[in-house]
CSV table of C-alpha atoms in Angstrom, one decimal:
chain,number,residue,atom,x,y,z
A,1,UNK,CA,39.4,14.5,33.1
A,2,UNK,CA,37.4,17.2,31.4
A,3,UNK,CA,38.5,15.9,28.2
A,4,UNK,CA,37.3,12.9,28.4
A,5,UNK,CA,33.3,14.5,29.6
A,6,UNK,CA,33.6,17.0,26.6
A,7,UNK,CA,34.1,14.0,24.4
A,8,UNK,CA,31.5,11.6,25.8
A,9,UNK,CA,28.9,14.0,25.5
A,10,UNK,CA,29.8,15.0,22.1
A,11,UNK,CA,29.3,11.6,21.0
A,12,UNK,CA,26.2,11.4,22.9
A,13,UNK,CA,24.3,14.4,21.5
A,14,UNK,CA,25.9,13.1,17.8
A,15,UNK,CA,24.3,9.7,18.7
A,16,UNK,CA,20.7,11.4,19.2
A,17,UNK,CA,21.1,12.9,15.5
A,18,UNK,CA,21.7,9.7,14.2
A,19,UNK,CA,18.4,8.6,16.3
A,20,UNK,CA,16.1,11.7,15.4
A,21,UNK,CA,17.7,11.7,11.5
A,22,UNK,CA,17.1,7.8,11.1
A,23,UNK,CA,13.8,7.6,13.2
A,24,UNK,CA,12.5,10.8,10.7
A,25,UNK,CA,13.4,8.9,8.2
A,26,UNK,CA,12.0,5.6,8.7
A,27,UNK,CA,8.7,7.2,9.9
A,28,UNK,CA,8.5,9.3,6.7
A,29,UNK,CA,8.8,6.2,4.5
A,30,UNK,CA,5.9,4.0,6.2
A,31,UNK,CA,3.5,7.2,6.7
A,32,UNK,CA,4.7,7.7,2.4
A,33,UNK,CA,3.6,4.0,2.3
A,34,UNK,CA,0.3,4.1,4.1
A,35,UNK,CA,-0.6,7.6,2.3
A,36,UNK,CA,0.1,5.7,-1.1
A,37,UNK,CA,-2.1,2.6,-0.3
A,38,UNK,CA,-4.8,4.2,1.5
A,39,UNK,CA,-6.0,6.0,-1.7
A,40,UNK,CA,-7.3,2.2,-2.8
A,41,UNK,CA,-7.0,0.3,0.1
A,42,UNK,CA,-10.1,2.5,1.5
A,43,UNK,CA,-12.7,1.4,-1.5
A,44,UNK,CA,-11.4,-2.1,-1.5
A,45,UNK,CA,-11.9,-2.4,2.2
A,46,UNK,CA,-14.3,0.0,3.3
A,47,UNK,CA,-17.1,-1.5,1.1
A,48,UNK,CA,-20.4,-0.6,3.0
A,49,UNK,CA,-22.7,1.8,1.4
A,50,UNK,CA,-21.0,1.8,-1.9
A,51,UNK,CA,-21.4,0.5,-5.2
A,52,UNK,CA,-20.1,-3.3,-5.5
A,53,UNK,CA,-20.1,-5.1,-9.0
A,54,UNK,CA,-18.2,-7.0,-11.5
A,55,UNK,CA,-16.2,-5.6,-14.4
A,56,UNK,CA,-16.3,-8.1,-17.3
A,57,UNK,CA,-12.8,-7.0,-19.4
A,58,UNK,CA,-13.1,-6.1,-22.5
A,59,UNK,CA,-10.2,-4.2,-23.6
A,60,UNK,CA,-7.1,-3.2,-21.8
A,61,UNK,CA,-4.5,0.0,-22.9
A,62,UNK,CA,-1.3,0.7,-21.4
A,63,UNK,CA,-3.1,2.0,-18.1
A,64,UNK,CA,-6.5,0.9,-18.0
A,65,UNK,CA,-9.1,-1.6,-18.8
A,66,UNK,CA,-12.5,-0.9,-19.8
A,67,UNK,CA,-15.6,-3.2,-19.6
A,68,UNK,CA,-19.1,-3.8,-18.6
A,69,UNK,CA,-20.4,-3.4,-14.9
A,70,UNK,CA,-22.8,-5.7,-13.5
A,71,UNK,CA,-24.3,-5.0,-10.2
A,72,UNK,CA,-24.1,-7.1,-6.8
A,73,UNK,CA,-25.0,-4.7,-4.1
A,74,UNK,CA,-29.1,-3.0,-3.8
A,75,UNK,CA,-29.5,0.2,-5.4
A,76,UNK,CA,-26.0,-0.2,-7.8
A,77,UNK,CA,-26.8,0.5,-11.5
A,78,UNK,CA,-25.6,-1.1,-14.5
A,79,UNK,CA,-23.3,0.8,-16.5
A,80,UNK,CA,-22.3,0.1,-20.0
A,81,UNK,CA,-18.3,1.0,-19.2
A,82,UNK,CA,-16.0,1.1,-16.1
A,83,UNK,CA,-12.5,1.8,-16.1
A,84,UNK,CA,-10.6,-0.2,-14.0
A,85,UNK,CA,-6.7,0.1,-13.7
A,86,UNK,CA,-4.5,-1.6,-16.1
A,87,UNK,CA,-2.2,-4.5,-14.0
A,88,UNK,CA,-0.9,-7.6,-14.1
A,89,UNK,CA,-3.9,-9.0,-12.1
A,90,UNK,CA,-5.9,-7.6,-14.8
A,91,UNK,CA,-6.4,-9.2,-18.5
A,92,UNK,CA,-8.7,-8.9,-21.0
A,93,UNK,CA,-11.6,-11.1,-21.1
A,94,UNK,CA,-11.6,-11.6,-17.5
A,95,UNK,CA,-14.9,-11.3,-15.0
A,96,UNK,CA,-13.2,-9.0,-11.3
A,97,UNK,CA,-15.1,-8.4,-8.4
A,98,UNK,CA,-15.2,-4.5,-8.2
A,99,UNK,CA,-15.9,-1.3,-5.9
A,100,UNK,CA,-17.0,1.6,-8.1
A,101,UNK,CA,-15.0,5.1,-6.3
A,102,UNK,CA,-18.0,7.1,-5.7
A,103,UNK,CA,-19.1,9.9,-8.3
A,104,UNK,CA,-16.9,8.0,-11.0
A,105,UNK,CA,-16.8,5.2,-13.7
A,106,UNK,CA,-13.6,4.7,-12.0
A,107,UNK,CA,-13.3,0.9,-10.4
A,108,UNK,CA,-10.9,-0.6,-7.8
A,109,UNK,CA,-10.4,-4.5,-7.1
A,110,UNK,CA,-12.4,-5.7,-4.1
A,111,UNK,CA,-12.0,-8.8,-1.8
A,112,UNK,CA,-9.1,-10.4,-0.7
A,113,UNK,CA,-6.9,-9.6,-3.9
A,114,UNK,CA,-7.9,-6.3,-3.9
A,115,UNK,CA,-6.9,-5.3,-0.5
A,116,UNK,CA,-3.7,-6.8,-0.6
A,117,UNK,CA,-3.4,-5.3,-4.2
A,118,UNK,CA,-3.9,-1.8,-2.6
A,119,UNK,CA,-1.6,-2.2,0.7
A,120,UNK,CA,1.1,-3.2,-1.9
A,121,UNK,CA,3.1,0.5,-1.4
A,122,UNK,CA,2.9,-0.5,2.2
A,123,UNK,CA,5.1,-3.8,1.7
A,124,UNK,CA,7.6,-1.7,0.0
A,125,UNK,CA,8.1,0.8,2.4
A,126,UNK,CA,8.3,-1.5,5.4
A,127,UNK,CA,10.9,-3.4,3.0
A,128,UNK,CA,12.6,0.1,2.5
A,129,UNK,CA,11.8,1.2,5.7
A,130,UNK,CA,13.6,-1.9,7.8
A,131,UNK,CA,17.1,-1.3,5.9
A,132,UNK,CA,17.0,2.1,7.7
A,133,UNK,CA,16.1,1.1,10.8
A,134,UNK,CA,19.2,-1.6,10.4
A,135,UNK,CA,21.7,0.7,9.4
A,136,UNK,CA,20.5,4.1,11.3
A,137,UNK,CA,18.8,3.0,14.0
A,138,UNK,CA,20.8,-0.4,14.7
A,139,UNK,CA,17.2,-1.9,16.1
A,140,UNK,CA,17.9,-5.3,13.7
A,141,UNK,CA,15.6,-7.2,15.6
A,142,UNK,CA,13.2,-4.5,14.8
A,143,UNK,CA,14.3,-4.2,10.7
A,144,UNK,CA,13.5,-7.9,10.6
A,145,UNK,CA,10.5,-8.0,12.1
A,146,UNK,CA,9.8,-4.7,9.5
A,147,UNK,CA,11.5,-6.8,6.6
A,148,UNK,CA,9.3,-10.0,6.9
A,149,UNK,CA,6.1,-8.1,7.3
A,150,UNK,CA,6.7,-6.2,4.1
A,151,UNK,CA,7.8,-9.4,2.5
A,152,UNK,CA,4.7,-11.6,3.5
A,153,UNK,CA,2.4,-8.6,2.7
A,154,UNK,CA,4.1,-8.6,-1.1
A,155,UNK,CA,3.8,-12.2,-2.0
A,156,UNK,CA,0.4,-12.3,-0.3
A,157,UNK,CA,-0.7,-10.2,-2.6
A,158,UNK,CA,1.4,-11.7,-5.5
A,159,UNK,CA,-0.1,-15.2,-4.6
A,160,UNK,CA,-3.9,-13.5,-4.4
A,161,UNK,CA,-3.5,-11.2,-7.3
């Protein structure tokens, strides 16, 4: 009889490990995800009060792509060069609607493709994030619900970029 409680709470307090370890882990990769696309995300959807423009490409490198600002927003100034990050959403000779990062030549893609551009991080970890919660946590229900979001949330952007 006291075997069989020694062992049942043995498996119970290594079944809590398993919980904490897993949850930890699955909560490190979606906060890893939002940290990652929040550095963007917040210029491409936090627009109010800053600069708003288009960036007319006109040369691309291996990580950027340079070209002339034009203005949209009151009290934005034309600049002669804005840097804007080098994707496949972005090619040369192409007109984007932009958010200029403030105290920078630096740009970010704004509306609709820009945001989902940005939260992109995001649909990998929840992607990453559901096959732990499958396999640690055993919360499938849970993982698919994780899986689909983060699978919507990439070929949104996919379709919009």
């Amino acid at each position: 009889m006291a075997r069989a409680a020694r062992s049942s709470r043995g498996s119970s307090a290594l079944r809590f490990g398993r919980f904490a370890s897993m949850g930890t882990v699955a909560v490190l990769i979606l906060i890893a995800g939002v940290w990652a696309s929040w550095g963007t995300a917040q210029h491409a959807m936090l627009t109010k009060g800053r600069e708003r423009g288009t960036v007319a490409v006109t040369w691309c490198g291996a990580t950027a792509c340079t070209g002339p600002y034009t203005p949209l927003s009151p009290g934005s100034q034309p600049r002669p060069e804005v840097e804007l990050e080098n994707s496949v959403a972005v090619e040369k000779g192409g007109t984007y609607p932009v958010v200029l990062k403030p105290g920078g030549t630096d740009a970010v893609r704004a509306g609709p493709a820009g945001i989902l551009y940005a939260w992109v991080p995001l649909g990998g970890a929840l992607l990453l994030a559901s096959v732990v919660v499958a396999g640690g946590l055993l919360r499938t229900r849970t993982a698919w619900v994780m899986a689909v979001a983060g699978a919507v949330l990439l070929t949104a952007a996919f379709v919009a970029v």
